Amino acid sequence: MTIKVALAGAGAFGVKHLDGIKNIDGVEVVSLIGRRLDQTKEVADKYGIGHVTTDLNEALARPDVDAVILCTPTQMHAEQTLACLKAGKHVQVEIPLADSLKGAEEVVALQKQTGLVAMCGHTRRFNPSHQYVNNKIKAGEFNIQQMDVQTYFFRRTNTNALGQARSWTDHLLWHHAAHTVDLFAYQCGSPIVKANAIQGPIHPVLGIAMDMSIQLKAANGAICTLSLSFNNDGPLGTFFRYIGDTATYIARYDDLFTGKEEKIDVSNVAVSMNGIELQDREFFAAIKEGREPNSSVASVFACYQVLHQLEQQLNA
């Protein structure tokens, strides 16, 4: 069985998925959807994709499309995920699932109704670095006391991960905080019972907070401190410090270090060192095996309940 895929979003993240899918047997990308036809054709030619369009519905109408991966602007995620499920397609939507609790609720309800595989790209669950820590926790060799996380970008102008102009505005709470809020509860194996947030001034042009601080507490007593900024002119990305009862780990994307900056070999944790590829492998395996994937929309829903609560705090 070859799974035929349509991928929406030919930008920086869409290309990461195309690179990952190249390494996965039994999967073929048959349609690429983008905002600008010329740019989308360029990417399609590079990856040997036959069908190109600027209209997601055109791809959804194709009988040869089994599944869709959405790498589109945050504000479109919930609506497009619903469209995929209504068209009878399995769907993986990049993080975040939605930019509102209502959007997340609608997706979870429709997935339950259709029984299709619907998964959200909570990549941190799949990075070998975080999988290594998860394996230690499951083996009873490590318990989190505190997670200290920094999510830093330099985005005083509206640019993407490649520094190119972006057609939409990113969000610290609904996008970037979602990674850590979900990962903290997932790694602790315990729900978040307390959450606080404060934010800095709203940017006069972008209309978003450029700095934010979040505190979380899990039911098992573990705590998390998350600092987010679009103002940081330095190393970009998210850096996780796991402080536990038997060790300290520092995770930087797929790489892992001890608290003393000694590199840990995580090359044997999974079949790849690429978190995005591992995420895609899980999506396609769940479709073939007819099961719920890790980071299914139902399993990440609690994260969006916490984000909603934090948004209400910030707006109060």
PDB file of C-alpha atoms in Angstrom:
ATOM      1  CA  MET A   1       0.000   0.000   0.000  1.00  0.00           C
ATOM      2  CA  THR A   2       1.381   3.378  -1.044  1.00  0.00           C
ATOM      3  CA  ILE A   3      -0.067   6.310   0.860  1.00  0.00           C
ATOM      4  CA  LYS A   4      -0.680   9.235  -1.523  1.00  0.00           C
ATOM      5  CA  VAL A   5      -0.190  12.599   0.187  1.00  0.00           C
ATOM      6  CA  ALA A   6      -1.096  16.212  -0.493  1.00  0.00           C
ATOM      7  CA  LEU A   7       1.110  18.735   1.308  1.00  0.00           C
ATOM      8  CA  ALA A   8      -0.178  22.267   1.893  1.00  0.00           C
ATOM      9  CA  GLY A   9       2.407  24.971   2.539  1.00  0.00           C
ATOM     10  CA  ALA A  10       5.521  25.139   0.399  1.00  0.00           C
ATOM     11  CA  GLY A  11       7.432  27.356   2.847  1.00  0.00           C
ATOM     12  CA  ALA A  12      10.247  26.598   5.300  1.00  0.00           C
ATOM     13  CA  PHE A  13       8.374  23.927   7.243  1.00  0.00           C
ATOM     14  CA  GLY A  14       6.733  22.283   4.237  1.00  0.00           C
ATOM     15  CA  VAL A  15      10.196  21.655   2.799  1.00  0.00           C
ATOM     16  CA  LYS A  16      11.299  20.032   6.096  1.00  0.00           C
ATOM     17  CA  HIS A  17       8.435  17.563   5.731  1.00  0.00           C
ATOM     18  CA  LEU A  18       9.295  16.874   2.067  1.00  0.00           C
ATOM     19  CA  ASP A  19      12.897  16.127   3.105  1.00  0.00           C
ATOM     20  CA  GLY A  20      11.681  13.733   5.797  1.00  0.00           C
ATOM     21  CA  ILE A  21       9.147  11.953   3.564  1.00  0.00           C
ATOM     22  CA  LYS A  22      11.914  11.185   1.020  1.00  0.00           C
ATOM     23  CA  ASN A  23      13.293   8.685   3.577  1.00  0.00           C
ATOM     24  CA  ILE A  24       9.975   6.899   4.206  1.00  0.00           C
ATOM     25  CA  ASP A  25       8.981   3.859   2.105  1.00  0.00           C
ATOM     26  CA  GLY A  26       5.431   3.480   0.812  1.00  0.00           C
ATOM     27  CA  VAL A  27       4.605   7.188   0.755  1.00  0.00           C
ATOM     28  CA  GLU A  28       4.294   9.475  -2.276  1.00  0.00           C
ATOM     29  CA  VAL A  29       3.546  13.210  -2.331  1.00  0.00           C
ATOM     30  CA  VAL A  30       1.183  13.669  -5.287  1.00  0.00           C
ATOM     31  CA  SER A  31       0.017  17.259  -4.747  1.00  0.00           C
ATOM     32  CA  LEU A  32       1.628  20.453  -3.427  1.00  0.00           C
ATOM     33  CA  ILE A  33      -0.503  23.418  -2.386  1.00  0.00           C
ATOM     34  CA  GLY A  34       0.998  26.877  -1.905  1.00  0.00           C
ATOM     35  CA  ARG A  35       0.038  30.537  -1.726  1.00  0.00           C
ATOM     36  CA  ARG A  36       2.130  31.584  -4.722  1.00  0.00           C
ATOM     37  CA  LEU A  37       1.911  29.326  -7.773  1.00  0.00           C
ATOM     38  CA  ASP A  38       5.366  30.125  -9.211  1.00  0.00           C
ATOM     39  CA  GLN A  39       7.164  29.489  -5.901  1.00  0.00           C
ATOM     40  CA  THR A  40       5.122  26.315  -5.291  1.00  0.00           C
ATOM     41  CA  LYS A  41       5.940  24.980  -8.799  1.00  0.00           C
ATOM     42  CA  GLU A  42       9.627  25.560  -8.114  1.00  0.00           C
ATOM     43  CA  VAL A  43       9.468  23.413  -4.944  1.00  0.00           C
ATOM     44  CA  ALA A  44       7.309  20.766  -6.679  1.00  0.00           C
ATOM     45  CA  ASP A  45       9.815  20.448  -9.541  1.00  0.00           C
ATOM     46  CA  LYS A  46      12.660  19.954  -7.064  1.00  0.00           C
ATOM     47  CA  TYR A  47      10.805  17.109  -5.303  1.00  0.00           C
ATOM     48  CA  GLY A  48       9.165  15.559  -8.386  1.00  0.00           C
ATOM     49  CA  ILE A  49       5.588  16.375  -7.377  1.00  0.00           C
ATOM     50  CA  GLY A  50       3.194  16.268 -10.343  1.00  0.00           C
ATOM     51  CA  HIS A  51       0.240  18.368  -9.189  1.00  0.00           C
ATOM     52  CA  VAL A  52       0.498  22.001  -8.035  1.00  0.00           C
ATOM     53  CA  THR A  53      -2.311  24.315  -6.960  1.00  0.00           C
ATOM     54  CA  THR A  54      -3.101  27.324  -4.765  1.00  0.00           C
ATOM     55  CA  ASP A  55      -6.466  25.821  -3.740  1.00  0.00           C
ATOM     56  CA  LEU A  56      -6.581  23.176  -0.982  1.00  0.00           C
ATOM     57  CA  ASN A  57     -10.091  22.116  -2.066  1.00  0.00           C
ATOM     58  CA  GLU A  58      -8.733  21.180  -5.504  1.00  0.00           C
ATOM     59  CA  ALA A  59      -6.316  18.740  -3.869  1.00  0.00           C
ATOM     60  CA  LEU A  60      -8.999  17.418  -1.495  1.00  0.00           C
ATOM     61  CA  ALA A  61     -11.234  16.619  -4.477  1.00  0.00           C
ATOM     62  CA  ARG A  62      -8.589  14.274  -5.934  1.00  0.00           C
ATOM     63  CA  PRO A  63      -9.559  10.614  -5.418  1.00  0.00           C
ATOM     64  CA  ASP A  64      -5.878   9.577  -5.319  1.00  0.00           C
ATOM     65  CA  VAL A  65      -5.165  11.665  -2.181  1.00  0.00           C
ATOM     66  CA  ASP A  66      -5.323   9.527   0.997  1.00  0.00           C
ATOM     67  CA  ALA A  67      -3.801  11.956   3.481  1.00  0.00           C
ATOM     68  CA  VAL A  68      -2.917  15.616   3.904  1.00  0.00           C
ATOM     69  CA  ILE A  69      -0.117  17.390   5.777  1.00  0.00           C
ATOM     70  CA  LEU A  70      -0.875  21.025   6.610  1.00  0.00           C
ATOM     71  CA  CYS A  71       2.098  23.405   7.009  1.00  0.00           C
ATOM     72  CA  THR A  72       0.004  26.538   6.572  1.00  0.00           C
ATOM     73  CA  PRO A  73      -0.426  29.715   8.682  1.00  0.00           C
ATOM     74  CA  THR A  74      -1.573  29.134  12.275  1.00  0.00           C
ATOM     75  CA  GLN A  75      -4.846  31.002  11.742  1.00  0.00           C
ATOM     76  CA  MET A  76      -5.913  28.470   9.049  1.00  0.00           C
ATOM     77  CA  HIS A  77      -5.100  25.251  10.922  1.00  0.00           C
ATOM     78  CA  ALA A  78      -8.452  24.370  12.508  1.00  0.00           C
ATOM     79  CA  GLU A  79     -10.551  25.317   9.463  1.00  0.00           C
ATOM     80  CA  GLN A  80      -8.323  23.400   7.036  1.00  0.00           C
ATOM     81  CA  THR A  81      -8.120  20.331   9.307  1.00  0.00           C
ATOM     82  CA  LEU A  82     -11.923  20.245   9.426  1.00  0.00           C
ATOM     83  CA  ALA A  83     -12.021  20.510   5.606  1.00  0.00           C
ATOM     84  CA  CYS A  84      -9.639  17.532   5.274  1.00  0.00           C
ATOM     85  CA  LEU A  85     -11.699  15.359   7.634  1.00  0.00           C
ATOM     86  CA  LYS A  86     -14.957  16.324   5.872  1.00  0.00           C
ATOM     87  CA  ALA A  87     -13.319  15.265   2.581  1.00  0.00           C
ATOM     88  CA  GLY A  88     -12.539  11.853   4.096  1.00  0.00           C
ATOM     89  CA  LYS A  89      -8.755  12.400   4.258  1.00  0.00           C
ATOM     90  CA  HIS A  90      -6.404  11.495   7.097  1.00  0.00           C
ATOM     91  CA  VAL A  91      -4.672  14.685   8.248  1.00  0.00           C
ATOM     92  CA  GLN A  92      -1.567  15.842  10.068  1.00  0.00           C
ATOM     93  CA  VAL A  93      -1.627  19.540  10.929  1.00  0.00           C
ATOM     94  CA  GLU A  94       1.508  21.327  12.049  1.00  0.00           C
ATOM     95  CA  ILE A  95       1.517  22.782  15.547  1.00  0.00           C
ATOM     96  CA  PRO A  96      -0.679  24.466  16.734  1.00  0.00           C
ATOM     97  CA  LEU A  97      -3.908  22.520  16.243  1.00  0.00           C
ATOM     98  CA  ALA A  98      -5.845  25.809  16.451  1.00  0.00           C
ATOM     99  CA  ASP A  99      -5.516  29.384  17.653  1.00  0.00           C
ATOM    100  CA  SER A 100      -8.597  29.098  19.870  1.00  0.00           C
ATOM    101  CA  LEU A 101     -10.126  26.495  22.189  1.00  0.00           C
ATOM    102  CA  LYS A 102     -13.294  26.457  20.063  1.00  0.00           C
ATOM    103  CA  GLY A 103     -11.280  25.510  16.953  1.00  0.00           C
ATOM    104  CA  ALA A 104      -9.512  22.697  18.817  1.00  0.00           C
ATOM    105  CA  GLU A 105     -12.826  21.381  20.200  1.00  0.00           C
ATOM    106  CA  GLU A 106     -14.392  21.258  16.730  1.00  0.00           C
ATOM    107  CA  VAL A 107     -11.462  19.286  15.280  1.00  0.00           C
ATOM    108  CA  VAL A 108     -11.428  16.755  18.141  1.00  0.00           C
ATOM    109  CA  ALA A 109     -15.210  16.251  17.822  1.00  0.00           C
ATOM    110  CA  LEU A 110     -15.087  15.710  14.037  1.00  0.00           C
ATOM    111  CA  GLN A 111     -12.137  13.301  14.280  1.00  0.00           C
ATOM    112  CA  LYS A 112     -14.090  11.205  16.772  1.00  0.00           C
ATOM    113  CA  GLN A 113     -17.082  11.212  14.434  1.00  0.00           C
ATOM    114  CA  THR A 114     -15.095  10.221  11.304  1.00  0.00           C
ATOM    115  CA  GLY A 115     -12.599   7.813  12.895  1.00  0.00           C
ATOM    116  CA  LEU A 116      -9.906   9.116  10.535  1.00  0.00           C
ATOM    117  CA  VAL A 117      -6.309   9.595  11.689  1.00  0.00           C
ATOM    118  CA  ALA A 118      -5.917  13.226  12.773  1.00  0.00           C
ATOM    119  CA  MET A 119      -2.585  14.190  14.288  1.00  0.00           C
ATOM    120  CA  CYS A 120      -0.925  17.433  15.340  1.00  0.00           C
ATOM    121  CA  GLY A 121       2.773  18.153  14.809  1.00  0.00           C
ATOM    122  CA  HIS A 122       3.912  18.320  18.425  1.00  0.00           C
ATOM    123  CA  THR A 123       7.456  17.581  17.252  1.00  0.00           C
ATOM    124  CA  ARG A 124       9.055  17.597  20.708  1.00  0.00           C
ATOM    125  CA  ARG A 125       7.365  14.261  21.442  1.00  0.00           C
ATOM    126  CA  PHE A 126       9.390  12.817  18.547  1.00  0.00           C
ATOM    127  CA  ASN A 127      12.835  14.477  18.795  1.00  0.00           C
ATOM    128  CA  PRO A 128      15.370  11.757  19.795  1.00  0.00           C
ATOM    129  CA  SER A 129      16.602  14.040  22.605  1.00  0.00           C
ATOM    130  CA  HIS A 130      13.188  14.163  24.284  1.00  0.00           C
ATOM    131  CA  GLN A 131      12.475  10.501  23.481  1.00  0.00           C
ATOM    132  CA  TYR A 132      15.689   9.572  25.357  1.00  0.00           C
ATOM    133  CA  VAL A 133      14.450  11.435  28.445  1.00  0.00           C
ATOM    134  CA  ASN A 134      10.975   9.864  28.068  1.00  0.00           C
ATOM    135  CA  ASN A 135      12.539   6.391  27.951  1.00  0.00           C
ATOM    136  CA  LYS A 136      14.424   7.131  31.199  1.00  0.00           C
ATOM    137  CA  ILE A 137      11.177   8.278  32.843  1.00  0.00           C
ATOM    138  CA  LYS A 138       9.250   5.190  31.677  1.00  0.00           C
ATOM    139  CA  ALA A 139      12.056   2.936  32.960  1.00  0.00           C
ATOM    140  CA  GLY A 140      11.753   4.584  36.402  1.00  0.00           C
ATOM    141  CA  GLU A 141      15.327   5.949  36.162  1.00  0.00           C
ATOM    142  CA  PHE A 142      14.478   9.667  36.070  1.00  0.00           C
ATOM    143  CA  ASN A 143      11.732  11.942  37.365  1.00  0.00           C
ATOM    144  CA  ILE A 144      11.322  15.616  36.469  1.00  0.00           C
ATOM    145  CA  GLN A 145      11.506  18.094  39.343  1.00  0.00           C
ATOM    146  CA  GLN A 146      11.602  21.151  37.089  1.00  0.00           C
ATOM    147  CA  MET A 147      11.783  22.045  33.421  1.00  0.00           C
ATOM    148  CA  ASP A 148      13.387  25.348  32.519  1.00  0.00           C
ATOM    149  CA  VAL A 149      12.682  26.330  28.906  1.00  0.00           C
ATOM    150  CA  GLN A 150      13.712  29.252  26.699  1.00  0.00           C
ATOM    151  CA  THR A 151      12.012  29.856  23.339  1.00  0.00           C
ATOM    152  CA  TYR A 152      13.847  32.679  21.597  1.00  0.00           C
ATOM    153  CA  PHE A 153      13.650  34.208  18.109  1.00  0.00           C
ATOM    154  CA  PHE A 154      14.611  37.556  16.602  1.00  0.00           C
ATOM    155  CA  ARG A 155      11.404  38.558  14.816  1.00  0.00           C
ATOM    156  CA  ARG A 156      10.940  42.298  15.104  1.00  0.00           C
ATOM    157  CA  THR A 157       9.792  42.097  11.491  1.00  0.00           C
ATOM    158  CA  ASN A 158       7.374  39.534  10.058  1.00  0.00           C
ATOM    159  CA  THR A 159       9.758  36.797   8.858  1.00  0.00           C
ATOM    160  CA  ASN A 160       9.790  32.985   8.816  1.00  0.00           C
ATOM    161  CA  ALA A 161      12.415  30.453   9.921  1.00  0.00           C
ATOM    162  CA  LEU A 162      14.458  31.194   6.781  1.00  0.00           C
ATOM    163  CA  GLY A 163      14.314  34.968   7.341  1.00  0.00           C
ATOM    164  CA  GLN A 164      11.879  35.417   4.439  1.00  0.00           C
ATOM    165  CA  ALA A 165       8.892  37.789   4.556  1.00  0.00           C
ATOM    166  CA  ARG A 166       5.814  36.095   5.974  1.00  0.00           C
ATOM    167  CA  SER A 167       2.175  36.556   4.950  1.00  0.00           C
ATOM    168  CA  TRP A 168       0.851  35.937   8.484  1.00  0.00           C
ATOM    169  CA  THR A 169       1.719  36.837  12.073  1.00  0.00           C
ATOM    170  CA  ASP A 170       3.192  34.236  14.419  1.00  0.00           C
ATOM    171  CA  HIS A 171       2.145  33.975  18.079  1.00  0.00           C
ATOM    172  CA  LEU A 172       4.171  33.226  21.225  1.00  0.00           C
ATOM    173  CA  LEU A 173       1.244  31.734  23.168  1.00  0.00           C
ATOM    174  CA  TRP A 174      -0.792  29.809  20.589  1.00  0.00           C
ATOM    175  CA  HIS A 175       2.188  28.528  18.595  1.00  0.00           C
ATOM    176  CA  HIS A 176       5.495  28.521  20.456  1.00  0.00           C
ATOM    177  CA  ALA A 177       4.221  27.927  24.008  1.00  0.00           C
ATOM    178  CA  ALA A 178       2.151  24.977  22.725  1.00  0.00           C
ATOM    179  CA  HIS A 179       5.357  22.929  22.262  1.00  0.00           C
ATOM    180  CA  THR A 180       6.394  23.254  25.903  1.00  0.00           C
ATOM    181  CA  VAL A 181       2.947  23.129  27.521  1.00  0.00           C
ATOM    182  CA  ASP A 182       2.280  19.794  25.786  1.00  0.00           C
ATOM    183  CA  LEU A 183       5.785  18.381  26.310  1.00  0.00           C
ATOM    184  CA  PHE A 184       5.817  19.184  30.046  1.00  0.00           C
ATOM    185  CA  ALA A 185       2.574  17.272  30.731  1.00  0.00           C
ATOM    186  CA  TYR A 186       3.618  14.464  28.340  1.00  0.00           C
ATOM    187  CA  GLN A 187       7.037  13.950  29.944  1.00  0.00           C
ATOM    188  CA  CYS A 188       5.663  14.187  33.483  1.00  0.00           C
ATOM    189  CA  GLY A 189       2.846  11.782  32.637  1.00  0.00           C
ATOM    190  CA  SER A 190       0.753  14.106  34.757  1.00  0.00           C
ATOM    191  CA  PRO A 191      -1.813  16.810  33.855  1.00  0.00           C
ATOM    192  CA  ILE A 192      -1.156  20.527  34.347  1.00  0.00           C
ATOM    193  CA  VAL A 193      -3.118  21.771  37.361  1.00  0.00           C
ATOM    194  CA  LYS A 194      -1.805  25.330  37.669  1.00  0.00           C
ATOM    195  CA  ALA A 195      -0.763  27.825  34.981  1.00  0.00           C
ATOM    196  CA  ASN A 196       0.211  31.492  35.124  1.00  0.00           C
ATOM    197  CA  ALA A 197       1.327  33.946  32.411  1.00  0.00           C
ATOM    198  CA  ILE A 198       2.499  37.530  32.037  1.00  0.00           C
ATOM    199  CA  GLN A 199       3.447  39.336  28.824  1.00  0.00           C
ATOM    200  CA  GLY A 200       5.345  42.426  27.722  1.00  0.00           C
ATOM    201  CA  PRO A 201       4.065  45.296  25.549  1.00  0.00           C
ATOM    202  CA  ILE A 202       2.054  44.615  22.391  1.00  0.00           C
ATOM    203  CA  HIS A 203       4.049  45.401  19.219  1.00  0.00           C
ATOM    204  CA  PRO A 204       2.510  48.479  17.517  1.00  0.00           C
ATOM    205  CA  VAL A 205       2.728  46.979  14.000  1.00  0.00           C
ATOM    206  CA  LEU A 206       2.527  43.186  14.504  1.00  0.00           C
ATOM    207  CA  GLY A 207      -0.178  43.443  17.170  1.00  0.00           C
ATOM    208  CA  ILE A 208       1.297  40.651  19.317  1.00  0.00           C
ATOM    209  CA  ALA A 209       3.253  40.443  22.576  1.00  0.00           C
ATOM    210  CA  MET A 210       6.970  40.090  21.829  1.00  0.00           C
ATOM    211  CA  ASP A 211       7.886  38.745  25.284  1.00  0.00           C
ATOM    212  CA  MET A 212       6.096  36.318  27.588  1.00  0.00           C
ATOM    213  CA  SER A 213       6.703  34.329  30.774  1.00  0.00           C
ATOM    214  CA  ILE A 214       4.726  31.197  31.731  1.00  0.00           C
ATOM    215  CA  GLN A 215       4.724  29.059  34.888  1.00  0.00           C
ATOM    216  CA  LEU A 216       3.214  25.563  35.008  1.00  0.00           C
ATOM    217  CA  LYS A 217       2.661  22.954  37.714  1.00  0.00           C
ATOM    218  CA  ALA A 218       1.748  19.303  37.115  1.00  0.00           C
ATOM    219  CA  ALA A 219      -0.444  17.220  39.401  1.00  0.00           C
ATOM    220  CA  ASN A 220       2.615  15.175  40.459  1.00  0.00           C
ATOM    221  CA  GLY A 221       4.339  18.329  41.801  1.00  0.00           C
ATOM    222  CA  ALA A 222       6.778  18.990  38.927  1.00  0.00           C
ATOM    223  CA  ILE A 223       7.080  22.625  37.813  1.00  0.00           C
ATOM    224  CA  CYS A 224       8.015  24.350  34.546  1.00  0.00           C
ATOM    225  CA  THR A 225       9.263  27.860  33.812  1.00  0.00           C
ATOM    226  CA  LEU A 226       8.988  28.998  30.181  1.00  0.00           C
ATOM    227  CA  SER A 227      10.449  32.243  28.815  1.00  0.00           C
ATOM    228  CA  LEU A 228       9.501  33.313  25.263  1.00  0.00           C
ATOM    229  CA  SER A 229      10.761  36.228  23.169  1.00  0.00           C
ATOM    230  CA  PHE A 230      10.739  37.554  19.620  1.00  0.00           C
ATOM    231  CA  ASN A 231      13.270  40.214  20.737  1.00  0.00           C
ATOM    232  CA  ASN A 232      16.272  37.995  21.477  1.00  0.00           C
ATOM    233  CA  ASP A 233      19.245  38.734  19.194  1.00  0.00           C
ATOM    234  CA  GLY A 234      21.207  35.546  19.848  1.00  0.00           C
ATOM    235  CA  PRO A 235      20.897  31.784  19.421  1.00  0.00           C
ATOM    236  CA  LEU A 236      17.459  31.039  17.950  1.00  0.00           C
ATOM    237  CA  GLY A 237      15.162  28.184  18.911  1.00  0.00           C
ATOM    238  CA  THR A 238      14.041  26.411  22.064  1.00  0.00           C
ATOM    239  CA  PHE A 239      16.374  25.082  24.747  1.00  0.00           C
ATOM    240  CA  PHE A 240      15.073  22.700  27.412  1.00  0.00           C
ATOM    241  CA  ARG A 241      16.726  22.013  30.768  1.00  0.00           C
ATOM    242  CA  TYR A 242      15.317  18.959  32.529  1.00  0.00           C
ATOM    243  CA  ILE A 243      16.203  19.067  36.226  1.00  0.00           C
ATOM    244  CA  GLY A 244      15.442  15.662  37.755  1.00  0.00           C
ATOM    245  CA  ASP A 245      16.025  13.496  40.787  1.00  0.00           C
ATOM    246  CA  THR A 246      18.938  11.564  39.256  1.00  0.00           C
ATOM    247  CA  ALA A 247      20.313  13.793  36.461  1.00  0.00           C
ATOM    248  CA  THR A 248      20.072  17.044  34.523  1.00  0.00           C
ATOM    249  CA  TYR A 249      19.584  17.034  30.745  1.00  0.00           C
ATOM    250  CA  ILE A 250      19.758  19.870  28.219  1.00  0.00           C
ATOM    251  CA  ALA A 251      17.870  19.308  24.958  1.00  0.00           C
ATOM    252  CA  ARG A 252      18.460  21.379  21.827  1.00  0.00           C
ATOM    253  CA  TYR A 253      16.162  20.068  19.099  1.00  0.00           C
ATOM    254  CA  ASP A 254      17.386  16.536  18.281  1.00  0.00           C
ATOM    255  CA  ASP A 255      20.601  16.841  20.345  1.00  0.00           C
ATOM    256  CA  LEU A 256      20.954  16.092  24.065  1.00  0.00           C
ATOM    257  CA  PHE A 257      23.587  17.031  26.657  1.00  0.00           C
ATOM    258  CA  THR A 258      24.162  16.487  30.366  1.00  0.00           C
ATOM    259  CA  GLY A 259      23.862  19.452  32.724  1.00  0.00           C
ATOM    260  CA  LYS A 260      27.654  19.799  32.353  1.00  0.00           C
ATOM    261  CA  GLU A 261      27.321  20.117  28.536  1.00  0.00           C
ATOM    262  CA  GLU A 262      28.629  16.604  27.801  1.00  0.00           C
ATOM    263  CA  LYS A 263      26.997  15.316  24.606  1.00  0.00           C
ATOM    264  CA  ILE A 264      24.815  12.218  24.941  1.00  0.00           C
ATOM    265  CA  ASP A 265      24.614   9.790  22.015  1.00  0.00           C
ATOM    266  CA  VAL A 266      20.943   9.554  21.001  1.00  0.00           C
ATOM    267  CA  SER A 267      21.596   8.028  17.551  1.00  0.00           C
ATOM    268  CA  ASN A 268      20.078   4.670  18.577  1.00  0.00           C
ATOM    269  CA  VAL A 269      16.902   6.063  20.143  1.00  0.00           C
ATOM    270  CA  ALA A 270      14.930   5.917  16.873  1.00  0.00           C
ATOM    271  CA  VAL A 271      15.357   5.039  13.186  1.00  0.00           C
ATOM    272  CA  SER A 272      16.255   8.648  12.368  1.00  0.00           C
ATOM    273  CA  MET A 273      17.830  11.664  14.061  1.00  0.00           C
ATOM    274  CA  ASN A 274      15.253  13.974  12.430  1.00  0.00           C
ATOM    275  CA  GLY A 275      12.241  14.794  14.643  1.00  0.00           C
ATOM    276  CA  ILE A 276      10.066  15.885  11.691  1.00  0.00           C
ATOM    277  CA  GLU A 277      10.756  12.640   9.816  1.00  0.00           C
ATOM    278  CA  LEU A 278       9.939  10.609  12.954  1.00  0.00           C
ATOM    279  CA  GLN A 279       6.700  12.560  13.348  1.00  0.00           C
ATOM    280  CA  ASP A 280       5.757  11.804   9.727  1.00  0.00           C
ATOM    281  CA  ARG A 281       6.674   8.129  10.164  1.00  0.00           C
ATOM    282  CA  GLU A 282       4.235   7.930  13.095  1.00  0.00           C
ATOM    283  CA  PHE A 283       1.460   9.543  11.017  1.00  0.00           C
ATOM    284  CA  PHE A 284       1.821   7.073   8.147  1.00  0.00           C
ATOM    285  CA  ALA A 285       2.256   4.071  10.467  1.00  0.00           C
ATOM    286  CA  ALA A 286      -0.980   4.984  12.284  1.00  0.00           C
ATOM    287  CA  ILE A 287      -2.829   5.131   8.941  1.00  0.00           C
ATOM    288  CA  LYS A 288      -1.466   1.730   7.818  1.00  0.00           C
ATOM    289  CA  GLU A 289      -2.110   0.094  11.209  1.00  0.00           C
ATOM    290  CA  GLY A 290      -5.522   1.714  11.757  1.00  0.00           C
ATOM    291  CA  ARG A 291      -4.620   3.076  15.193  1.00  0.00           C
ATOM    292  CA  GLU A 292      -4.447   6.354  17.108  1.00  0.00           C
ATOM    293  CA  PRO A 293      -1.073   8.083  16.621  1.00  0.00           C
ATOM    294  CA  ASN A 294       1.119   9.610  19.291  1.00  0.00           C
ATOM    295  CA  SER A 295       0.130  13.325  19.311  1.00  0.00           C
ATOM    296  CA  SER A 296      -3.347  12.596  17.980  1.00  0.00           C
ATOM    297  CA  VAL A 297      -5.627  15.632  18.162  1.00  0.00           C
ATOM    298  CA  ALA A 298      -7.406  14.009  21.130  1.00  0.00           C
ATOM    299  CA  SER A 299      -4.159  13.415  23.050  1.00  0.00           C
ATOM    300  CA  VAL A 300      -2.886  17.008  22.642  1.00  0.00           C
ATOM    301  CA  PHE A 301      -6.262  18.663  23.376  1.00  0.00           C
ATOM    302  CA  ALA A 302      -5.427  19.290  27.067  1.00  0.00           C
ATOM    303  CA  CYS A 303      -2.584  21.575  25.928  1.00  0.00           C
ATOM    304  CA  TYR A 304      -5.056  23.879  24.174  1.00  0.00           C
ATOM    305  CA  GLN A 305      -7.266  24.007  27.262  1.00  0.00           C
ATOM    306  CA  VAL A 306      -4.253  25.337  29.183  1.00  0.00           C
ATOM    307  CA  LEU A 307      -3.411  27.865  26.424  1.00  0.00           C
ATOM    308  CA  HIS A 308      -7.022  29.094  26.530  1.00  0.00           C
ATOM    309  CA  GLN A 309      -6.799  29.537  30.301  1.00  0.00           C
ATOM    310  CA  LEU A 310      -3.533  31.480  29.913  1.00  0.00           C
ATOM    311  CA  GLU A 311      -5.045  33.677  27.191  1.00  0.00           C
ATOM    312  CA  GLN A 312      -7.940  34.544  29.490  1.00  0.00           C
ATOM    313  CA  GLN A 313      -5.440  35.521  32.205  1.00  0.00           C
ATOM    314  CA  LEU A 314      -3.471  37.719  29.804  1.00  0.00           C
ATOM    315  CA  ASN A 315      -6.637  39.428  28.518  1.00  0.00           C
ATOM    316  CA  ALA A 316      -8.063  40.050  32.000  1.00  0.00           C
TER     317      ALA A 316
END
